[in-house]
Amino acid sequence: LEFPEEENPGNMALSISFLMLLIVLALSPLCFAFPHGGPFLFPQFYDRSCPKAHEIVKSIVAKAVAKEARMAASLLRLHFHDCFVKGCDASILLDSSKTIVSEKMSVPNRNSVRGFEVIDEIKSALEKACPHTVSCADILALAARDSTVLVGGPYWEVPLGRRDSLGASIQGSNNHIPAPNNTLQTIITKFKLQGLDLVDLVALSGSHTIGQSRCTSFRQRLYNENGNGLPDFTLDPAYAARLRSRCPRSGGDQNLFPLDLVSPTKFDNHYFKNLVAKKGLLSSDEILFTNSPATKKLVELYAANGELFFQHFARSMVKMGNIAPLTGSMGEIRKNCRKVNHA
C-alpha cells in the first residue's frame, strides 16, 4: 500500500488502521479463517468464561485413555463422524427421542462409534465448573486433539466457539460418512462436499494409525473383493492369511483388528508404511496407494516423512473442525449432550 504525499491526520489514521487490519488478516493462522463464509472460531473463546475448560477436558480424556488405549481412536472418530454430518455441531451425540432419530443408529455408527460416556463425564464436570457455557461440539473437538496428543500425535490449537445442534440427521450420517468399501472417487467426492481436498483426505486417513476395525468392515477383501470369489490382489497374501484366521467367511462379524498392525496404539506414520507394503486393513485405506497417482504420492511422502504427516494432519484437523459450525445465536449450548435443552 502506498500513501499519498499529503494526507490529513484523520485519513492517515484510517489508512494506518486499514493497513494494520490487512497485516493481521495476512498473518492470522488458519484457525482464524472464516469457515464456509460464517463467523470465525478462535482458541481463546473460553479463556474468560471458563478458564479451566481445557484442563478439565484434558484430565478426563487422559484418565479414559489410560484405562483403555483404544479410547483415543474412538474419541477422534467421534469428531470425524460429527463434522461430516451437518457440520461440527455435536449432532452425533443426540439420543433418539419423539422428534429425533439418532445418528447413532446409522450404518457407519451402529455398534461402532463409542466414547459417549467419556463425553458425558466431561460435560458433567464442565457444567459444574461453568454452567451452560462450553458446547458439546467444542468438547468433541478438544477431546479429539487431546486424544491424538496423548498417544504420540501432533498438537494443534483448537478453534472454539461452536454451538450445539437442535437436531440430528440419520440420512446425512448414512450418506456422507466415507465407508470402508467406497470407491476412491466416492470418498474424494464426500470430502470435497465438506470443503476438504486430496491432502486433507490422505492426511486425515492417517488417523487410522490408531484404533481397530471389525471383521465385517473388510471381510470382502479376504474372500470376494471383485465379485469373483477371489481375495483382493492388493492385499499382502501373508497378511491376508493372518486376517482370515480370525475373520471367517461367516461369523465373527464383531471381531476386532488393529488398523495399524505395527503400532496400533501409537500415533505415527506406520499406517502409510503399511499401505506401501500392501498391508492396509480396509479397502478405503489401500486404494489411497493403488488407485490414484496423486494420493499414492502423498502416501509415499508421509511414509517417508512422519513430521510432514503430523504437520498436514494438524492443519487438516483444524480445517475439518471448521465445517459449518453453529455460532452466535444459532443452535444452543446443551446442558446434556444426549438431548436438546427443551426436551
Short mmCIF file of C-alpha atoms in Angstrom, two decimals:
data_model
loop_
_atom_site.label_atom_id
_atom_site.label_comp_id
_atom_site.label_asym_id
_atom_site.label_seq_id
_atom_site.Cartn_x
_atom_site.Cartn_y
_atom_site.Cartn_z
CA LEU A 1 0.00 0.00 0.00
CA GLU A 2 1.22 3.47 -0.85
CA PHE A 3 0.23 6.64 0.99
CA PRO A 4 -0.17 9.99 -0.85
CA GLU A 5 2.45 12.60 -0.02
CA GLU A 6 -0.13 14.90 1.58
CA GLU A 7 -2.68 13.33 3.90
CA ASN A 8 -4.75 14.89 6.66
CA PRO A 9 -4.38 13.26 10.10
CA GLY A 10 -7.86 11.69 10.09
CA ASN A 11 -7.40 10.00 6.74
CA MET A 12 -3.88 8.99 7.68
CA ALA A 13 -5.16 7.31 10.85
CA LEU A 14 -7.81 5.44 8.87
CA SER A 15 -5.22 4.34 6.33
CA ILE A 16 -2.88 3.08 9.01
CA SER A 17 -5.75 1.25 10.73
CA PHE A 18 -6.70 -0.38 7.43
CA LEU A 19 -3.07 -1.38 6.82
CA MET A 20 -2.82 -2.93 10.27
CA LEU A 21 -6.04 -4.87 9.67
CA LEU A 22 -4.64 -6.27 6.42
CA ILE A 23 -1.43 -7.29 8.17
CA VAL A 24 -3.36 -9.03 10.98
CA LEU A 25 -5.51 -10.92 8.48
CA ALA A 26 -2.48 -11.91 6.43
CA LEU A 27 -0.63 -13.24 9.47
CA SER A 28 -3.60 -14.92 11.12
CA PRO A 29 -3.34 -18.71 11.37
CA LEU A 30 -5.81 -20.99 9.67
CA CYS A 31 -7.91 -21.27 12.81
CA PHE A 32 -8.99 -17.66 12.41
CA ALA A 33 -10.14 -18.15 8.82
CA PHE A 34 -13.81 -17.76 8.02
CA PRO A 35 -15.16 -21.33 7.74
CA HIS A 36 -17.52 -21.53 4.77
CA GLY A 37 -18.18 -17.80 4.99
CA GLY A 38 -19.50 -17.97 8.56
CA PRO A 39 -18.36 -16.27 11.76
CA PHE A 40 -14.90 -17.36 12.86
CA LEU A 41 -13.84 -19.52 15.77
CA PHE A 42 -10.81 -18.86 17.95
CA PRO A 43 -8.80 -20.86 20.52
CA GLN A 44 -9.22 -18.32 23.35
CA PHE A 45 -13.03 -18.45 23.24
CA TYR A 46 -13.39 -19.78 26.83
CA ASP A 47 -10.41 -18.02 28.41
CA ARG A 48 -12.68 -15.73 30.46
CA SER A 49 -15.99 -17.59 30.59
CA CYS A 50 -14.50 -20.98 31.56
CA PRO A 51 -10.74 -20.70 32.14
CA LYS A 52 -10.38 -24.33 33.31
CA ALA A 53 -12.21 -25.80 30.30
CA HIS A 54 -9.07 -27.09 28.58
CA GLU A 55 -7.69 -28.54 31.81
CA ILE A 56 -10.95 -30.35 32.59
CA VAL A 57 -11.25 -31.91 29.13
CA LYS A 58 -7.61 -32.98 29.05
CA SER A 59 -7.67 -34.61 32.50
CA ILE A 60 -10.78 -36.69 31.82
CA VAL A 61 -9.57 -37.75 28.37
CA ALA A 62 -6.20 -38.74 29.89
CA LYS A 63 -7.93 -40.87 32.50
CA ALA A 64 -10.09 -42.59 29.86
CA VAL A 65 -7.15 -43.32 27.53
CA ALA A 66 -5.03 -44.61 30.43
CA LYS A 67 -7.86 -47.01 31.26
CA GLU A 68 -8.27 -48.13 27.62
CA ALA A 69 -5.80 -47.13 24.91
CA ARG A 70 -8.42 -47.68 22.19
CA MET A 71 -10.46 -44.78 23.56
CA ALA A 72 -8.08 -42.30 21.92
CA ALA A 73 -9.12 -43.51 18.48
CA SER A 74 -12.79 -43.65 19.49
CA LEU A 75 -12.86 -40.01 20.62
CA LEU A 76 -11.02 -38.88 17.49
CA ARG A 77 -13.51 -40.79 15.35
CA LEU A 78 -16.48 -39.20 17.12
CA HIS A 79 -15.29 -35.77 15.98
CA PHE A 80 -14.92 -37.01 12.37
CA HIS A 81 -18.36 -38.59 12.28
CA ASP A 82 -19.89 -35.48 13.81
CA CYS A 83 -18.31 -32.98 11.40
CA PHE A 84 -19.19 -34.92 8.24
CA VAL A 85 -22.91 -34.69 9.09
CA LYS A 86 -24.43 -31.19 9.22
CA GLY A 87 -21.08 -29.75 10.28
CA CYS A 88 -19.31 -29.87 13.67
CA ASP A 89 -22.40 -29.43 15.85
CA ALA A 90 -22.48 -32.46 18.20
CA SER A 91 -25.49 -33.91 16.36
CA ILE A 92 -23.89 -37.37 16.69
CA LEU A 93 -24.29 -37.22 20.48
CA LEU A 94 -28.09 -36.90 20.46
CA ASP A 95 -30.10 -39.94 21.51
CA SER A 96 -33.36 -40.78 19.78
CA SER A 97 -36.48 -39.03 21.10
CA LYS A 98 -40.01 -38.26 19.96
CA THR A 99 -38.66 -35.73 17.47
CA ILE A 100 -35.11 -37.02 16.81
CA VAL A 101 -33.83 -40.16 15.10
CA SER A 102 -30.32 -40.60 16.45
CA GLU A 103 -27.31 -40.72 14.13
CA LYS A 104 -26.02 -43.45 16.44
CA MET A 105 -28.32 -45.84 14.57
CA SER A 106 -26.89 -45.14 11.09
CA VAL A 107 -24.93 -47.82 9.22
CA PRO A 108 -21.50 -46.20 9.82
CA ASN A 109 -22.22 -45.66 13.53
CA ARG A 110 -24.34 -48.58 14.74
CA ASN A 111 -22.35 -50.96 17.01
CA SER A 112 -19.28 -48.95 16.04
CA VAL A 113 -18.96 -45.40 17.38
CA ARG A 114 -18.16 -45.22 21.08
CA GLY A 115 -16.81 -42.93 23.77
CA PHE A 116 -20.13 -41.29 24.61
CA GLU A 117 -19.68 -41.94 28.34
CA VAL A 118 -16.37 -40.05 28.30
CA ILE A 119 -18.06 -37.05 26.66
CA ASP A 120 -20.84 -37.26 29.29
CA GLU A 121 -18.25 -37.17 32.08
CA ILE A 122 -16.51 -34.16 30.55
CA LYS A 123 -19.81 -32.32 30.09
CA SER A 124 -20.87 -33.02 33.68
CA ALA A 125 -17.58 -31.64 35.02
CA LEU A 126 -17.80 -28.55 32.82
CA GLU A 127 -21.38 -27.86 33.86
CA LYS A 128 -20.25 -27.85 37.49
CA ALA A 129 -17.29 -25.56 36.77
CA CYS A 130 -19.06 -23.13 34.44
CA PRO A 131 -22.74 -23.92 33.80
CA HIS A 132 -24.25 -23.53 30.34
CA THR A 133 -21.00 -22.31 28.80
CA VAL A 134 -18.99 -24.96 26.93
CA SER A 135 -20.71 -26.65 23.99
CA CYS A 136 -20.71 -30.37 23.33
CA ALA A 137 -19.38 -29.66 19.84
CA ASP A 138 -16.32 -27.94 21.32
CA ILE A 139 -15.87 -30.81 23.77
CA LEU A 140 -15.66 -33.20 20.80
CA ALA A 141 -13.07 -31.01 19.08
CA LEU A 142 -10.91 -30.70 22.21
CA ALA A 143 -11.20 -34.39 23.10
CA ALA A 144 -10.09 -35.34 19.57
CA ARG A 145 -6.98 -33.16 19.85
CA ASP A 146 -6.13 -34.28 23.38
CA SER A 147 -6.57 -37.95 22.42
CA THR A 148 -4.21 -37.54 19.50
CA VAL A 149 -1.52 -35.89 21.61
CA LEU A 150 -1.81 -38.47 24.41
CA VAL A 151 -0.87 -41.32 22.05
CA GLY A 152 2.06 -39.51 20.46
CA GLY A 153 0.40 -37.43 17.76
CA PRO A 154 0.73 -33.73 16.92
CA TYR A 155 -0.66 -30.82 18.92
CA TRP A 156 -2.76 -28.07 17.35
CA GLU A 157 -4.64 -25.06 18.63
CA VAL A 158 -8.34 -25.89 18.55
CA PRO A 159 -10.56 -23.03 17.31
CA LEU A 160 -13.55 -22.82 19.68
CA GLY A 161 -16.95 -21.18 19.82
CA ARG A 162 -19.15 -23.83 18.21
CA ARG A 163 -22.69 -24.27 19.44
CA ASP A 164 -24.81 -27.42 19.53
CA SER A 165 -27.41 -28.53 17.02
CA LEU A 166 -31.12 -28.83 17.77
CA GLY A 167 -31.46 -31.99 15.69
CA ALA A 168 -29.72 -34.90 14.00
CA SER A 169 -29.64 -36.40 10.50
CA ILE A 170 -29.51 -40.17 10.19
CA GLN A 171 -29.82 -39.74 6.41
CA GLY A 172 -26.77 -37.49 6.39
CA SER A 173 -24.89 -39.98 8.53
CA ASN A 174 -25.73 -42.82 6.15
CA ASN A 175 -24.84 -40.83 3.04
CA HIS A 176 -21.93 -38.51 3.88
CA ILE A 177 -19.53 -40.52 6.04
CA PRO A 178 -16.93 -42.36 3.90
CA ALA A 179 -17.36 -46.15 4.07
CA PRO A 180 -14.68 -48.89 4.07
CA ASN A 181 -15.90 -50.25 0.72
CA ASN A 182 -16.42 -46.92 -1.09
CA THR A 183 -14.53 -46.32 -4.31
CA LEU A 184 -11.77 -43.72 -4.16
CA GLN A 185 -13.79 -41.34 -6.32
CA THR A 186 -16.75 -41.63 -3.93
CA ILE A 187 -14.51 -40.87 -0.97
CA ILE A 188 -12.93 -37.92 -2.80
CA THR A 189 -16.42 -36.58 -3.55
CA LYS A 190 -17.54 -36.96 0.08
CA PHE A 191 -14.51 -34.99 1.24
CA LYS A 192 -14.96 -32.37 -1.46
CA LEU A 193 -18.56 -31.79 -0.36
CA GLN A 194 -17.15 -30.81 3.04
CA GLY A 195 -14.62 -28.41 1.51
CA LEU A 196 -11.75 -30.87 2.02
CA ASP A 197 -9.18 -31.65 -0.68
CA LEU A 198 -6.88 -34.59 -1.52
CA VAL A 199 -4.24 -33.58 1.00
CA ASP A 200 -6.91 -33.44 3.71
CA LEU A 201 -8.25 -36.83 2.63
CA VAL A 202 -4.91 -38.62 2.81
CA ALA A 203 -3.68 -36.81 5.91
CA LEU A 204 -6.91 -37.39 7.84
CA SER A 205 -6.97 -41.05 6.75
CA GLY A 206 -3.76 -41.26 8.74
CA SER A 207 -5.90 -41.25 11.87
CA HIS A 208 -6.16 -44.99 11.14
CA THR A 209 -2.67 -45.27 12.61
CA ILE A 210 -4.60 -45.93 15.84
CA GLY A 211 -7.81 -47.81 16.53
CA GLN A 212 -9.46 -51.02 15.46
CA SER A 213 -11.96 -52.20 12.88
CA ARG A 214 -14.47 -55.01 12.78
CA CYS A 215 -14.20 -58.11 10.59
CA THR A 216 -17.40 -57.10 8.81
CA SER A 217 -15.70 -53.92 7.54
CA PHE A 218 -13.06 -55.72 5.47
CA ARG A 219 -14.25 -59.33 5.00
CA GLN A 220 -14.93 -58.81 1.29
CA ARG A 221 -11.22 -58.13 0.74
CA LEU A 222 -10.38 -61.59 2.06
CA TYR A 223 -12.84 -63.68 0.10
CA ASN A 224 -14.70 -61.85 -2.66
CA GLU A 225 -13.27 -58.42 -3.44
CA ASN A 226 -14.49 -58.09 -7.03
CA GLY A 227 -17.42 -60.48 -7.00
CA ASN A 228 -15.25 -63.28 -8.40
CA GLY A 229 -14.72 -65.20 -5.16
CA LEU A 230 -11.05 -64.18 -5.00
CA PRO A 231 -9.23 -62.11 -2.37
CA ASP A 232 -8.07 -58.57 -3.06
CA PHE A 233 -4.85 -58.75 -5.10
CA THR A 234 -3.64 -55.51 -3.44
CA LEU A 235 -3.57 -57.25 -0.05
CA ASP A 236 -0.33 -58.92 1.03
CA PRO A 237 -1.03 -62.74 0.94
CA ALA A 238 0.66 -63.50 4.26
CA TYR A 239 -1.23 -60.65 5.96
CA ALA A 240 -4.48 -61.85 4.38
CA ALA A 241 -3.89 -65.34 5.78
CA ARG A 242 -3.44 -63.89 9.28
CA LEU A 243 -6.67 -61.95 8.94
CA ARG A 244 -8.64 -64.96 7.67
CA SER A 245 -7.71 -66.93 10.80
CA ARG A 246 -9.97 -64.63 12.86
CA CYS A 247 -12.27 -63.28 10.17
CA PRO A 248 -14.01 -66.30 8.57
CA ARG A 249 -16.35 -66.23 5.59
CA SER A 250 -19.28 -66.15 8.01
CA GLY A 251 -19.48 -65.33 11.69
CA GLY A 252 -17.10 -63.25 13.79
CA ASP A 253 -18.53 -60.01 12.44
CA GLN A 254 -17.59 -58.06 15.57
CA ASN A 255 -14.05 -59.45 15.92
CA LEU A 256 -11.66 -56.52 16.17
CA PHE A 257 -8.40 -56.00 14.28
CA PRO A 258 -5.85 -53.17 14.58
CA LEU A 259 -5.97 -50.69 11.70
CA ASP A 260 -2.19 -50.41 12.02
CA LEU A 261 -0.67 -53.85 12.64
CA VAL A 262 2.76 -52.43 13.56
CA SER A 263 1.99 -49.84 16.27
CA PRO A 264 -1.80 -49.94 16.86
CA THR A 265 -1.83 -47.70 19.95
CA LYS A 266 0.78 -45.14 18.87
CA PHE A 267 0.01 -42.20 16.61
CA ASP A 268 2.78 -42.33 13.98
CA ASN A 269 3.26 -42.77 10.23
CA HIS A 270 3.32 -46.59 10.19
CA TYR A 271 -0.18 -46.52 8.68
CA PHE A 272 1.33 -45.14 5.46
CA LYS A 273 4.27 -47.55 5.55
CA ASN A 274 1.72 -50.36 5.81
CA LEU A 275 -0.11 -49.13 2.70
CA VAL A 276 3.15 -49.18 0.72
CA ALA A 277 3.70 -52.77 1.92
CA LYS A 278 0.13 -53.75 0.86
CA LYS A 279 -0.87 -54.18 4.49
CA GLY A 280 -3.67 -51.64 4.76
CA LEU A 281 -6.59 -53.23 6.58
CA LEU A 282 -9.52 -51.53 4.87
CA SER A 283 -10.11 -51.23 1.16
CA SER A 284 -10.63 -47.48 1.66
CA ASP A 285 -7.10 -47.35 3.11
CA GLU A 286 -5.21 -49.38 0.49
CA ILE A 287 -6.82 -47.66 -2.52
CA LEU A 288 -5.07 -44.45 -1.47
CA PHE A 289 -1.86 -46.19 -2.59
CA THR A 290 -3.14 -48.28 -5.51
CA ASN A 291 -5.87 -46.29 -7.28
CA SER A 292 -4.51 -42.79 -7.85
CA PRO A 293 -1.06 -41.36 -8.65
CA ALA A 294 -1.91 -38.21 -6.68
CA THR A 295 -2.91 -39.98 -3.46
CA LYS A 296 -0.10 -42.53 -3.92
CA LYS A 297 2.44 -39.70 -3.95
CA LEU A 298 1.04 -38.33 -0.68
CA VAL A 299 1.11 -41.79 0.92
CA GLU A 300 4.76 -42.16 -0.07
CA LEU A 301 5.57 -38.68 1.26
CA TYR A 302 4.00 -39.39 4.64
CA ALA A 303 5.56 -42.87 4.83
CA ALA A 304 8.98 -41.28 4.36
CA ASN A 305 8.39 -38.17 6.49
CA GLY A 306 6.42 -38.52 9.71
CA GLU A 307 6.94 -34.87 10.60
CA LEU A 308 5.30 -33.75 7.35
CA PHE A 309 2.36 -36.06 8.06
CA PHE A 310 1.97 -34.55 11.54
CA GLN A 311 2.01 -31.01 10.10
CA HIS A 312 -0.59 -31.81 7.46
CA PHE A 313 -2.75 -33.81 9.85
CA ALA A 314 -2.90 -30.95 12.37
CA ARG A 315 -3.74 -28.44 9.64
CA SER A 316 -6.44 -30.68 8.18
CA MET A 317 -7.98 -31.29 11.61
CA VAL A 318 -8.41 -27.53 12.07
CA LYS A 319 -9.91 -27.32 8.59
CA MET A 320 -12.30 -30.19 9.27
CA GLY A 321 -13.26 -28.70 12.63
CA ASN A 322 -14.31 -25.55 10.77
CA ILE A 323 -17.01 -27.31 8.74
CA ALA A 324 -20.26 -25.34 9.06
CA PRO A 325 -20.14 -24.57 12.79
CA LEU A 326 -23.14 -23.10 14.56
CA THR A 327 -22.07 -19.82 16.16
CA GLY A 328 -23.54 -16.68 17.68
CA SER A 329 -27.23 -17.22 18.36
CA MET A 330 -27.54 -20.37 16.24
CA GLY A 331 -28.26 -23.67 17.97
CA GLU A 332 -27.78 -23.82 21.74
CA ILE A 333 -25.38 -24.87 24.49
CA ARG A 334 -26.77 -28.23 25.61
CA LYS A 335 -26.82 -28.99 29.31
CA ASN A 336 -26.81 -32.70 28.49
CA CYS A 337 -25.02 -33.71 25.29
CA ARG A 338 -27.51 -36.52 24.66
CA LYS A 339 -30.61 -34.31 24.38
CA VAL A 340 -31.67 -30.81 23.42
CA ASN A 341 -32.47 -28.46 26.28
CA HIS A 342 -36.21 -28.19 25.70
CA ALA A 343 -36.71 -31.97 25.56
#
